[in-house]
Structures are given as C-alpha cells and as structure tokens.
mmCIF file of C-alpha atoms and ligand atoms in Angstrom:
data_model
loop_
_atom_site.group_PDB
_atom_site.id
_atom_site.type_symbol
_atom_site.label_atom_id
_atom_site.label_comp_id
_atom_site.label_asym_id
_atom_site.label_seq_id
_atom_site.Cartn_x
_atom_site.Cartn_y
_atom_site.Cartn_z
ATOM 1 C CA MET A 1 0.000 0.000 0.000
ATOM 2 C CA ASP A 2 1.106 3.583 -0.555
ATOM 3 C CA LYS A 3 3.030 5.412 2.118
ATOM 4 C CA ILE A 4 0.756 7.801 3.942
ATOM 5 C CA THR A 5 1.369 11.338 2.875
ATOM 6 C CA ASN A 6 -1.791 13.183 3.852
ATOM 7 C CA VAL A 7 -3.533 11.348 6.608
ATOM 8 C CA SER A 8 -6.439 13.775 6.832
ATOM 9 C CA THR A 9 -7.673 12.799 3.387
ATOM 10 C CA ILE A 10 -8.339 9.193 4.373
ATOM 11 C CA PRO A 11 -12.024 8.691 5.115
ATOM 12 C CA VAL A 12 -12.540 6.276 7.993
ATOM 13 C CA GLY A 13 -15.677 4.441 9.113
ATOM 14 C CA VAL A 14 -16.746 3.357 12.596
ATOM 15 C CA VAL A 15 -19.650 0.920 12.951
ATOM 16 C CA GLY A 16 -21.232 0.645 16.399
ATOM 17 C CA LEU A 17 -21.514 3.787 18.493
ATOM 18 C CA GLY A 18 -21.570 2.467 22.033
ATOM 19 C CA LEU A 19 -18.968 3.300 24.656
ATOM 20 C CA MET A 20 -15.956 2.528 22.470
ATOM 21 C CA GLY A 21 -17.314 3.494 19.058
ATOM 22 C CA CYS A 22 -17.869 7.024 20.399
ATOM 23 C CA SER A 23 -14.384 7.486 21.835
ATOM 24 C CA ILE A 24 -12.772 5.898 18.743
ATOM 25 C CA SER A 25 -14.749 8.291 16.505
ATOM 26 C CA THR A 26 -13.555 11.164 18.703
ATOM 27 C CA CYS A 27 -9.928 10.051 18.342
ATOM 28 C CA LEU A 28 -10.266 9.813 14.565
ATOM 29 C CA VAL A 29 -11.824 13.251 14.055
ATOM 30 C CA ILE A 30 -9.165 14.763 16.315
ATOM 31 C CA ALA A 31 -6.547 13.094 14.076
ATOM 32 C CA GLY A 32 -8.122 14.901 11.121
ATOM 33 C CA HIS A 33 -10.094 12.152 9.370
ATOM 34 C CA PRO A 34 -13.502 12.598 7.860
ATOM 35 C CA VAL A 35 -15.427 9.948 9.832
ATOM 36 C CA ILE A 36 -18.581 8.086 8.853
ATOM 37 C CA ALA A 37 -20.034 6.793 12.120
ATOM 38 C CA VAL A 38 -22.680 4.142 11.535
ATOM 39 C CA ALA A 39 -25.298 3.309 14.157
ATOM 40 C CA PRO A 40 -26.337 -0.335 13.630
ATOM 41 C CA LEU A 41 -29.218 0.175 16.077
ATOM 42 C CA ALA A 42 -31.280 3.355 16.156
ATOM 43 C CA ILE A 43 -30.722 3.582 19.905
ATOM 44 C CA ASP A 44 -27.094 4.628 19.256
ATOM 45 C CA LEU A 45 -28.352 7.793 17.575
ATOM 46 C CA HIS A 46 -29.799 9.045 20.849
ATOM 47 C CA HIS A 47 -26.546 9.101 22.776
ATOM 48 C CA ALA A 48 -23.681 9.095 20.229
ATOM 49 C CA GLU A 49 -23.814 12.763 19.277
ATOM 50 C CA LYS A 50 -24.019 13.906 22.892
ATOM 51 C CA ARG A 51 -21.254 11.550 24.005
ATOM 52 C CA ILE A 52 -18.832 12.544 21.229
ATOM 53 C CA GLN A 53 -19.521 16.224 21.806
ATOM 54 C CA GLY A 54 -18.838 15.658 25.510
ATOM 55 C CA HIS A 55 -15.485 14.027 24.655
ATOM 56 C CA LEU A 56 -14.583 16.971 22.416
ATOM 57 C CA ILE A 57 -15.533 19.526 25.070
ATOM 58 C CA HIS A 58 -13.367 17.729 27.661
ATOM 59 C CA SER A 59 -10.579 17.464 25.096
ATOM 60 C CA LYS A 60 -10.688 21.220 24.593
ATOM 61 C CA GLU A 61 -10.697 21.859 28.343
ATOM 62 C CA HIS A 62 -7.637 19.637 28.772
ATOM 63 C CA GLY A 63 -5.690 21.028 25.810
ATOM 64 C CA LEU A 64 -5.895 17.926 23.554
ATOM 65 C CA ILE A 65 -7.348 20.025 20.772
ATOM 66 C CA THR A 66 -6.603 23.552 19.704
ATOM 67 C CA GLN A 67 -9.693 24.369 17.625
ATOM 68 C CA PRO A 68 -13.241 24.661 19.038
ATOM 69 C CA PRO A 69 -15.023 21.258 19.431
ATOM 70 C CA ASP A 70 -17.342 22.060 16.552
ATOM 71 C CA PHE A 71 -14.404 22.213 14.135
ATOM 72 C CA TYR A 72 -13.810 18.482 14.734
ATOM 73 C CA PHE A 73 -17.477 17.560 15.086
ATOM 74 C CA LYS A 74 -18.093 18.819 11.551
ATOM 75 C CA GLN A 75 -15.751 16.075 10.302
ATOM 76 C CA LEU A 76 -18.188 13.492 11.631
ATOM 77 C CA ASN A 77 -21.214 12.095 9.888
ATOM 78 C CA ILE A 78 -23.479 10.025 12.141
ATOM 79 C CA THR A 79 -25.855 7.859 10.162
ATOM 80 C CA GLU A 80 -27.786 4.575 10.098
ATOM 81 C CA ASP A 81 -27.012 4.148 6.396
ATOM 82 C CA TYR A 82 -24.166 1.675 5.676
ATOM 83 C CA ARG A 83 -23.931 2.976 2.086
ATOM 84 C CA MET A 84 -22.237 6.107 3.436
ATOM 85 C CA LEU A 85 -19.158 3.915 4.097
ATOM 86 C CA LYS A 86 -18.481 3.352 0.413
ATOM 87 C CA ASP A 87 -15.384 5.622 0.162
ATOM 88 C CA CYS A 88 -13.888 4.702 3.526
ATOM 89 C CA GLN A 89 -10.423 3.129 3.378
ATOM 90 C CA VAL A 90 -10.472 1.820 6.935
ATOM 91 C CA ILE A 91 -13.633 0.637 8.699
ATOM 92 C CA ILE A 92 -13.598 -0.224 12.384
ATOM 93 C CA GLU A 93 -16.368 -2.424 13.768
ATOM 94 C CA CYS A 94 -17.249 -1.792 17.433
ATOM 95 C CA THR A 95 -20.380 -3.838 18.065
ATOM 96 C CA ILE A 96 -21.081 -6.152 20.980
ATOM 97 C CA GLU A 97 -18.959 -9.227 21.541
ATOM 98 C CA ASN A 98 -21.144 -11.634 19.584
ATOM 99 C CA MET A 99 -19.902 -13.513 16.563
ATOM 100 C CA GLU A 100 -23.266 -13.710 14.740
ATOM 101 C CA ILE A 101 -23.974 -10.020 15.202
ATOM 102 C CA LYS A 102 -20.477 -9.105 14.038
ATOM 103 C CA LYS A 103 -20.902 -11.366 10.985
ATOM 104 C CA SER A 104 -24.183 -9.665 10.003
ATOM 105 C CA VAL A 105 -22.501 -6.270 10.415
ATOM 106 C CA TYR A 106 -19.580 -7.390 8.159
ATOM 107 C CA ASP A 107 -22.075 -8.488 5.487
ATOM 108 C CA ASN A 108 -23.572 -4.994 5.530
ATOM 109 C CA ILE A 109 -20.179 -3.300 5.421
ATOM 110 C CA GLU A 110 -18.665 -5.503 2.724
ATOM 111 C CA SER A 111 -21.641 -5.013 0.447
ATOM 112 C CA VAL A 112 -20.678 -1.340 0.083
ATOM 113 C CA ILE A 113 -16.900 -0.885 0.574
ATOM 114 C CA ASN A 114 -14.229 -1.380 -2.089
ATOM 115 C CA GLN A 115 -11.983 -4.445 -2.180
ATOM 116 C CA GLU A 116 -8.855 -2.616 -1.011
ATOM 117 C CA ALA A 117 -10.468 -1.100 2.067
ATOM 118 C CA ILE A 118 -9.306 -2.469 5.416
ATOM 119 C CA LEU A 119 -11.915 -3.927 7.746
ATOM 120 C CA ALA A 120 -11.020 -4.184 11.440
ATOM 121 C CA SER A 121 -12.703 -5.291 14.644
ATOM 122 C CA ASN A 122 -12.292 -3.876 18.128
ATOM 123 C CA THR A 123 -13.068 -7.291 19.616
ATOM 124 C CA SER A 124 -11.421 -7.968 22.978
ATOM 125 C CA ALA A 125 -11.705 -11.717 22.956
ATOM 126 C CA ILE A 126 -12.840 -13.296 19.678
ATOM 127 C CA PRO A 127 -9.832 -14.658 17.739
ATOM 128 C CA ILE A 128 -9.156 -12.594 14.607
ATOM 129 C CA SER A 129 -8.510 -15.782 12.598
ATOM 130 C CA LEU A 130 -12.089 -16.881 13.373
ATOM 131 C CA LEU A 131 -13.665 -13.507 12.650
ATOM 132 C CA GLN A 132 -11.844 -13.004 9.366
ATOM 133 C CA LYS A 133 -13.296 -16.252 8.037
ATOM 134 C CA GLN A 134 -16.731 -14.639 8.325
ATOM 135 C CA THR A 135 -15.737 -12.065 5.708
ATOM 136 C CA LEU A 136 -15.531 -12.056 1.909
ATOM 137 C CA HIS A 137 -11.913 -10.862 1.831
ATOM 138 C CA PRO A 138 -10.089 -12.230 4.882
ATOM 139 C CA ARG A 139 -6.720 -10.786 3.791
ATOM 140 C CA ARG A 140 -7.880 -7.250 4.500
ATOM 141 C CA PHE A 141 -9.243 -8.108 7.947
ATOM 142 C CA PHE A 142 -7.474 -7.212 11.258
ATOM 143 C CA GLY A 143 -8.040 -6.723 14.928
ATOM 144 C CA LEU A 144 -7.670 -3.129 16.117
ATOM 145 C CA HIS A 145 -7.943 -3.331 19.874
ATOM 146 C CA TRP A 146 -8.319 0.055 21.564
ATOM 147 C CA ALA A 147 -8.432 1.087 25.209
ATOM 148 C CA GLU A 148 -11.196 3.255 26.630
ATOM 149 C CA PRO A 149 -11.237 6.263 26.408
ATOM 150 C CA SER A 150 -9.693 5.861 22.962
ATOM 151 C CA HIS A 151 -9.079 9.559 22.372
ATOM 152 C CA THR A 152 -6.821 9.890 25.437
ATOM 153 C CA THR A 153 -5.044 6.502 25.654
ATOM 154 C CA ARG A 154 -2.001 5.672 23.550
ATOM 155 C CA PHE A 155 -2.672 1.909 23.638
ATOM 156 C CA LEU A 156 -3.546 0.099 20.410
ATOM 157 C CA GLU A 157 -3.046 -3.510 19.391
ATOM 158 C CA ILE A 158 -3.017 -4.299 15.675
ATOM 159 C CA ILE A 159 -3.685 -8.008 15.370
ATOM 160 C CA CYS A 160 -3.054 -10.145 12.297
ATOM 161 C CA GLY A 161 -5.192 -13.222 11.774
ATOM 162 C CA GLU A 162 -3.803 -16.272 9.974
ATOM 163 C CA LEU A 163 -4.920 -14.860 6.620
ATOM 164 C CA SER A 164 -4.184 -11.142 7.113
ATOM 165 C CA ASP A 165 -1.987 -9.310 4.607
ATOM 166 C CA PRO A 166 1.248 -8.183 6.379
ATOM 167 C CA VAL A 167 1.582 -5.186 4.037
ATOM 168 C CA LYS A 168 -1.769 -3.879 5.197
ATOM 169 C CA ALA A 169 -0.700 -4.509 8.815
ATOM 170 C CA ASP A 170 2.301 -2.220 8.237
ATOM 171 C CA PHE A 171 -0.025 0.395 6.774
ATOM 172 C CA LEU A 172 -2.237 0.283 9.894
ATOM 173 C CA TYR A 173 0.839 0.423 12.098
ATOM 174 C CA GLU A 174 2.020 3.599 10.417
ATOM 175 C CA LEU A 175 -1.461 5.126 10.276
ATOM 176 C CA SER A 176 -2.057 4.578 13.994
ATOM 177 C CA HIS A 177 0.891 6.826 14.852
ATOM 178 C CA HIS A 178 -1.141 9.636 13.311
ATOM 179 C CA TRP A 179 -3.868 8.772 15.829
ATOM 180 C CA GLY A 180 -1.486 9.495 18.713
ATOM 181 C CA LYS A 181 -0.948 5.786 19.449
ATOM 182 C CA GLU A 182 2.116 3.788 20.434
ATOM 183 C CA PRO A 183 0.859 0.623 18.756
ATOM 184 C CA THR A 184 1.714 -2.998 19.417
ATOM 185 C CA LEU A 185 1.751 -5.214 16.344
ATOM 186 C CA VAL A 186 0.538 -8.710 17.202
ATOM 187 C CA ARG A 187 2.065 -10.719 14.391
ATOM 188 C CA LYS A 188 0.431 -14.052 15.214
ATOM 189 C CA ASP A 189 -3.115 -14.303 16.468
ATOM 190 C CA ILE A 190 -3.513 -15.481 20.054
ATOM 191 C CA ARG A 191 -6.593 -15.407 22.299
ATOM 192 C CA GLY A 192 -6.581 -12.252 24.454
ATOM 193 C CA PHE A 193 -3.812 -10.720 22.312
ATOM 194 C CA ILE A 194 -1.025 -9.202 24.427
ATOM 195 C CA ALA A 195 -2.434 -6.778 26.992
ATOM 196 C CA ASN A 196 -5.360 -8.949 28.070
ATOM 197 C CA ARG A 197 -3.171 -12.028 28.458
ATOM 198 C CA LEU A 198 -0.948 -10.025 30.806
ATOM 199 C CA MET A 199 -3.879 -8.454 32.643
ATOM 200 C CA TYR A 200 -5.881 -11.658 33.078
ATOM 201 C CA ALA A 201 -2.852 -13.454 34.509
ATOM 202 C CA MET A 202 -2.873 -10.712 37.146
ATOM 203 C CA TYR A 203 -6.668 -10.922 37.657
ATOM 204 C CA ARG A 204 -6.412 -14.676 38.255
ATOM 205 C CA GLU A 205 -3.828 -14.178 40.947
ATOM 206 C CA ALA A 206 -5.834 -11.321 42.494
ATOM 207 C CA PHE A 207 -8.906 -13.595 42.827
ATOM 208 C CA PHE A 208 -6.753 -16.356 44.290
ATOM 209 C CA LEU A 209 -5.317 -14.046 46.955
ATOM 210 C CA VAL A 210 -8.725 -12.710 48.011
ATOM 211 C CA GLU A 211 -10.635 -16.006 47.844
ATOM 212 C CA ASN A 212 -7.991 -17.708 49.933
ATOM 213 C CA GLY A 213 -7.886 -15.010 52.594
ATOM 214 C CA TYR A 214 -4.356 -13.683 52.011
ATOM 215 C CA ALA A 215 -5.627 -10.121 51.619
ATOM 216 C CA ASN A 216 -8.931 -8.359 51.075
ATOM 217 C CA ILE A 217 -10.055 -6.602 47.897
ATOM 218 C CA GLU A 218 -8.979 -3.167 49.119
ATOM 219 C CA ASP A 219 -5.497 -4.394 50.015
ATOM 220 C CA VAL A 220 -4.955 -6.155 46.690
ATOM 221 C CA ASP A 221 -6.094 -3.027 44.855
ATOM 222 C CA ARG A 222 -3.823 -0.843 46.968
ATOM 223 C CA ALA A 223 -0.778 -3.028 46.243
ATOM 224 C CA CYS A 224 -1.584 -2.985 42.552
ATOM 225 C CA ARG A 225 -2.007 0.787 42.356
ATOM 226 C CA ASN A 226 1.071 1.650 44.343
ATOM 227 C CA ASN A 227 3.429 -0.919 42.884
ATOM 228 C CA THR A 228 2.758 -1.531 39.183
ATOM 229 C CA GLY A 229 0.665 1.628 38.963
ATOM 230 C CA TYR A 230 3.706 3.644 39.913
ATOM 231 C CA TRP A 231 5.990 2.676 37.023
ATOM 232 C CA MET A 232 3.871 1.201 34.248
ATOM 233 C CA THR A 233 3.211 4.486 32.458
ATOM 234 C CA LEU A 234 6.971 4.805 31.988
ATOM 235 C CA VAL A 235 8.097 1.238 31.242
ATOM 236 C CA GLY A 236 6.844 -2.276 30.549
ATOM 237 C CA VAL A 237 7.796 -5.430 32.442
ATOM 238 C CA PHE A 238 10.992 -6.156 30.526
ATOM 239 C CA ARG A 239 12.450 -2.628 30.859
ATOM 240 C CA TRP A 240 11.376 -2.697 34.512
ATOM 241 C CA MET A 241 13.472 -5.819 35.108
ATOM 242 C CA ASP A 242 16.410 -4.092 33.392
ATOM 243 C CA LEU A 243 15.947 -1.013 35.557
ATOM 244 C CA THR A 244 15.768 -2.895 38.821
ATOM 245 C CA GLY A 245 18.244 -5.730 38.258
ATOM 246 C CA VAL A 246 17.628 -8.881 36.195
ATOM 247 C CA PRO A 247 19.279 -11.547 38.430
ATOM 248 C CA ALA A 248 16.896 -10.875 41.319
ATOM 249 C CA TYR A 249 13.944 -11.724 39.055
ATOM 250 C CA HIS A 250 15.663 -14.922 37.974
ATOM 251 C CA THR A 251 15.997 -16.011 41.588
ATOM 252 C CA VAL A 252 12.409 -15.136 42.498
ATOM 253 C CA LEU A 253 10.929 -16.835 39.395
ATOM 254 C CA LYS A 254 12.362 -20.187 40.404
ATOM 255 C CA ASP A 255 10.675 -20.226 43.796
ATOM 256 C CA LEU A 256 7.545 -18.166 43.077
ATOM 257 C CA PHE A 257 6.277 -19.597 39.775
ATOM 258 C CA PRO A 258 5.381 -23.005 41.213
ATOM 259 C CA THR A 259 3.157 -21.290 43.818
ATOM 260 C CA LEU A 260 1.167 -19.041 41.447
ATOM 261 C CA ASN A 261 -2.441 -19.889 40.747
ATOM 262 C CA ASN A 262 -3.087 -21.880 37.594
ATOM 263 C CA SER A 263 -6.832 -22.410 37.844
ATOM 264 C CA LYS A 264 -8.912 -22.708 34.673
ATOM 265 C CA GLU A 265 -12.232 -21.970 36.425
ATOM 266 C CA VAL A 266 -14.090 -18.655 36.573
ATOM 267 C CA PRO A 267 -13.650 -17.582 40.230
ATOM 268 C CA GLU A 268 -16.751 -17.779 42.467
ATOM 269 C CA LEU A 269 -16.159 -14.185 43.626
ATOM 270 C CA ILE A 270 -16.934 -12.749 40.180
ATOM 271 C CA ASP A 271 -19.447 -15.442 39.253
ATOM 272 C CA LYS A 272 -21.654 -14.499 42.213
ATOM 273 C CA ILE A 273 -21.599 -10.788 41.368
ATOM 274 C CA VAL A 274 -22.588 -11.469 37.753
ATOM 275 C CA ARG A 275 -25.308 -14.004 38.748
ATOM 276 C CA GLU A 276 -26.811 -11.315 40.972
ATOM 277 C CA GLY A 277 -26.813 -8.723 38.183
ATOM 278 C CA GLY A 278 -23.810 -6.679 39.340
ATOM 279 C CA LYS A 279 -22.112 -4.674 36.591
ATOM 280 C CA GLY A 280 -19.717 -2.534 38.578
ATOM 281 C CA VAL A 281 -19.861 1.246 38.656
ATOM 282 C CA ALA A 282 -22.441 1.170 35.823
ATOM 283 C CA ASN A 283 -25.160 -0.039 38.242
ATOM 284 C CA ALA A 284 -23.358 0.664 41.521
ATOM 285 C CA LYS A 285 -22.915 -3.086 42.260
ATOM 286 C CA GLY A 286 -19.534 -4.710 41.850
ATOM 287 C CA PHE A 287 -16.600 -5.822 43.984
ATOM 288 C CA TYR A 288 -17.283 -2.668 45.996
ATOM 289 C CA GLN A 289 -20.707 -1.296 46.899
ATOM 290 C CA TYR A 290 -21.489 2.271 45.800
ATOM 291 C CA THR A 291 -24.152 4.819 46.519
ATOM 292 C CA PRO A 292 -25.384 6.279 43.205
ATOM 293 C CA GLU A 293 -23.480 9.459 44.063
ATOM 294 C CA GLU A 294 -20.230 7.562 44.662
ATOM 295 C CA ALA A 295 -20.648 5.614 41.394
ATOM 296 C CA LYS A 296 -21.094 8.870 39.479
ATOM 297 C CA LEU A 297 -18.083 10.415 41.192
ATOM 298 C CA TRP A 298 -15.934 7.373 40.293
ATOM 299 C CA GLU A 299 -16.906 7.810 36.639
ATOM 300 C CA GLU A 300 -16.089 11.507 36.742
ATOM 301 C CA THR A 301 -12.828 10.887 38.577
ATOM 302 C CA PHE A 302 -11.781 8.303 35.978
ATOM 303 C CA THR A 303 -12.495 10.789 33.170
ATOM 304 C CA GLU A 304 -10.464 13.491 34.914
ATOM 305 C CA PHE A 305 -7.621 11.055 35.604
ATOM 306 C CA SER A 306 -7.488 9.801 32.012
ATOM 307 C CA TYR A 307 -6.675 13.331 30.793
ATOM 308 C CA GLU A 308 -4.087 13.914 33.514
ATOM 309 C CA ILE A 309 -2.263 10.617 33.060
ATOM 310 C CA ARG A 310 -2.187 11.362 29.339
ATOM 311 C CA GLN A 311 -0.236 14.551 30.059
ATOM 312 C CA LEU A 312 2.328 12.571 32.024
ATOM 313 C CA ALA A 313 2.447 9.788 29.389
ATOM 314 C CA LEU A 314 3.134 12.349 26.661
ATOM 315 C CA LYS A 315 6.255 13.465 28.535
ATOM 316 C CA TYR A 316 7.531 9.881 28.485
ATOM 317 C CA PRO A 317 7.080 8.332 25.027
ATOM 318 C CA ALA A 318 8.676 4.953 24.205
ATOM 319 C CA ASP A 319 11.682 6.737 22.668
ATOM 320 C CA VAL A 320 12.177 9.157 25.581
ATOM 321 C CA VAL A 321 15.841 8.194 26.007
ATOM 322 C CA GLU A 322 16.645 8.407 22.278
ATOM 323 C CA LYS A 323 15.161 11.922 22.334
ATOM 324 C CA LYS A 324 17.275 12.885 25.346
ATOM 325 C CA LEU A 325 20.400 11.575 23.594
ATOM 326 C CA ALA A 326 19.619 13.585 20.470
ATOM 327 C CA LEU A 327 19.161 16.734 22.573
ATOM 328 C CA LYS A 328 22.493 16.129 24.293
ATOM 329 C CA LYS A 329 24.242 15.719 20.921
ATOM 330 C CA GLU A 330 22.665 18.941 19.631
ATOM 331 C CA SER A 331 23.837 20.940 22.638
ATOM 332 C CA LYS A 332 27.481 19.730 22.279
HETATM 333 N N1 LIG B 1 -15.549 -1.401 26.775
HETATM 334 C C1 LIG B 1 -14.238 -1.508 26.667
HETATM 335 O O1 LIG B 1 -13.463 -0.990 27.502
HETATM 336 C C2 LIG B 1 -13.656 -2.269 25.498
HETATM 337 C C3 LIG B 1 -12.241 -2.282 25.337
HETATM 338 C C4 LIG B 1 -11.700 -2.906 24.204
HETATM 339 C C5 LIG B 1 -12.540 -3.547 23.304
HETATM 340 N N2 LIG B 1 -13.913 -3.547 23.491
HETATM 341 C C6 LIG B 1 -14.739 -4.218 22.471
HETATM 342 O O2 LIG B 1 -15.391 -3.224 21.687
HETATM 343 C C7 LIG B 1 -16.654 -3.726 21.202
HETATM 344 C C8 LIG B 1 -17.756 -2.773 21.619
HETATM 345 O O3 LIG B 1 -17.732 -2.620 23.033
HETATM 346 P P1 LIG B 1 -18.437 -1.382 23.775
HETATM 347 O O4 LIG B 1 -17.869 -1.366 25.156
HETATM 348 O O5 LIG B 1 -18.380 -0.171 22.941
HETATM 349 O O6 LIG B 1 -19.942 -1.922 23.842
HETATM 350 P P2 LIG B 1 -21.319 -1.116 23.939
HETATM 351 O O7 LIG B 1 -22.270 -2.068 24.574
HETATM 352 O O8 LIG B 1 -21.142 0.211 24.564
HETATM 353 O O9 LIG B 1 -21.741 -0.912 22.402
HETATM 354 C C9 LIG B 1 -22.145 -2.010 21.634
HETATM 355 C C10 LIG B 1 -22.540 -1.627 20.239
HETATM 356 O O10 LIG B 1 -23.064 -2.808 19.616
HETATM 357 C C11 LIG B 1 -24.225 -2.464 18.905
HETATM 358 N N3 LIG B 1 -25.179 -3.597 18.861
HETATM 359 C C12 LIG B 1 -25.831 -4.166 19.895
HETATM 360 N N4 LIG B 1 -26.661 -5.135 19.425
HETATM 361 C C13 LIG B 1 -26.536 -5.151 18.068
HETATM 362 C C14 LIG B 1 -27.131 -5.897 17.017
HETATM 363 N N5 LIG B 1 -28.041 -6.825 17.280
HETATM 364 N N6 LIG B 1 -26.747 -5.631 15.752
HETATM 365 C C15 LIG B 1 -25.827 -4.689 15.471
HETATM 366 N N7 LIG B 1 -25.236 -3.947 16.437
HETATM 367 C C16 LIG B 1 -25.571 -4.163 17.715
HETATM 368 C C17 LIG B 1 -24.837 -1.311 19.686
HETATM 369 O O11 LIG B 1 -25.675 -0.574 18.814
HETATM 370 C C18 LIG B 1 -23.598 -0.551 20.121
HETATM 371 O O12 LIG B 1 -23.236 0.335 19.095
HETATM 372 C C19 LIG B 1 -16.782 -5.145 21.786
HETATM 373 O O13 LIG B 1 -16.327 -6.075 20.846
HETATM 374 C C20 LIG B 1 -15.857 -5.097 23.002
HETATM 375 O O14 LIG B 1 -15.370 -6.371 23.358
HETATM 376 C C21 LIG B 1 -14.466 -2.904 24.559
#
C-alpha cells in the first residue's frame, strides 16, 4: 500500500456507536479524518452525538485540541445508512462481543466498501482468525484493539489473523501513529492478544489471593495501584526488570512460579456478582458497593484522571531516552 502522505484525506468508518465506538470516533476526528459513524441500532443515535460532543468539550478543556469542538465535530457524519461507508479506506467495527452479530454487520459493510479497504474489529476476545473467516476478503481483515477512552489513551493492538496481509498490517501500524498511538503489532493471532493475556494473569492471581484469605479486595487493589501503577506508564515489564536488576527476578521466578495460581475456572467471587446482576460502577454493584453518588463520582474521577495521566504519558514516550540523547548531541 502507498506510504501515507496526507492522513487527513483518508475517510474512515466506525460501525457501532456504544462506549468505544464514540471514543474511537472522537480520536479519529481529532486526528483529522472525515469519519462516517454508523449506528447499527437506532438507539445509538440518541446518545452518540451527545457523548462525542462531551469528549470533544473535555478534550478542549484539557488542551488535547486547539480548535473549538465544533471544528472536529463537523468532520463526523453520524448515520444509520451503511452505504455512506463506500469511500472509507479503513472501517472499524465496534459492536457487541457476539460472533453472529459481528458477521451480520460485516455483510452490511462488505456489500458497500471497495476491495482494497481495510476492515477491522475492536473485539477484545474473539480470535481474529475466526472472525476473518466470516468475511468475503479475509486478507484485508485485522483486529484493532483500543483502550477506553480511545481519544486519550495511547494503547492500540493491531492483530493479524492467519490470513491477514502483512503489508496492510504495516499500513495500519504507520497510520495509527497519526492517531497518537504507540501501537503494538501482534504478528500471530492469540486469544486475548497481548495486553489482556498479561492483565488476566494478574486478575487470576488477584482472585486467588482474596478467595484464599491472604488479603482483602482493598489491600490487593492498593498493592496494585502503588506498585505496578507507579511505574507502568513509563516502562513495561521487561524494561522494569532491566531497571531494577535482572538476576533478582531470575531467583524469584524459580521459587515463586510453582506457587502461582493456575486455575482454569471462573472464580466464584466474580461469578456471584454477575449471577446477581452486578455490573460494577455502571449499576453501583460490583466488587465494591457504591451509593449512586459515589458511582457517578468514580466515573467523573476516571475521566479526569485519564486526561491527567495522558499529560504525564506524553512526557515519556517509548523513545524518551533516544530523544534525550539527540538533545544532548545537539547541545554539544
Ligand atoms: N468497553 C471496553 O473498555 C472495550 C475495550 C476494548 C474492546 N472492546 C470491544 O469493543 C466492542 C464494543 O464494546 P463497547 O464497550 O463499545 O460496547 P457497547 O455495549 O457500549 O456498544 C455495543 C454496540 O453494539 C451495537 N449492537 C448491539 N446489538 C446489536 C445488534 N443486534 N446488531 C448490530 N449492532 C448491535 C450497539 O448498537 C452498540 O453500538 C466489543 O467487541 C468489546 O469487546 C471494549
């Protein structure tokens, strides 16, 4: 595929305007794309406009954008009509985690887009190799796994299925830098991709510790926030081992690995919450109990935090040390 010269001319489509579809659309209009945002269910139309405008207003307040929110909003076309996608070169599907529903959405999309256009899914858990077999042109199909809120986070996984075209993967990799991402290219499909495999290994251990009485929920959360939470915006696990001394990890691995939880069952602690209808902050019932006011304040606090942590993250990009070296050379 051609090298990207003028990113803002590439029309992009987003299908599914729930939580993630709205923040992904926001990210894309901020990056300068004309965006066709398709609502597969009419219900999306009621909230999508308000939600995206809210994201743009917050983005202005926190200095993510320089122009007034309306400048970016004008780049967006919210519609129920799939035919509007016909000129889009990248289309990102963000519908619920259900294979049949995703397949019916792909049928609608593929009936209107051109053969070279890239089709991607924001699925968190369905293998890309399975999803791509539901499409007419599996070579142009990828996973594009974002993190909420997509317009402030720099996380993005680009996942190749067994049949994906590596040239198109490179194109997405380059394009995503224009979206303000530090992408991870997942070259071989694996369930959970990279970030969720790491995270769920930690969740499993967290459940084990609480269910077996080693610590309560608050204490596990506190350890997590104040240990990993302290350095993970700067470095990943491998650089962290380099920073703090590799041999010590080698010693600990030998004795600790055999004691870590290896269960394949869904823990009772989460099963019970879900059986009883708990959703977390969304309905004030989760691992913690919330008054409606507390639940709302947690949501607001998370929004505020996501803009602030972004500011810190921007000061420490992956190539922070290379940049410092270049500055040093310049000043010599
Ligand atoms: N929420 C997250 O933090 C997160 C993170 C990464 C990936 N994802 C993935 O992104 C995708 C969307 O998640 P979300 O959190 O935005 O969900 P959501 O529930 O907020 O939105 C779901 C979307 O699916 C559409 N939908 C529902 N039923 C449909 C049907 N019968 N036909 C067509 N469309 C239908 C809705 O209209 C809505 O646009 C999922 O695959 C999810 O796994 C979510």
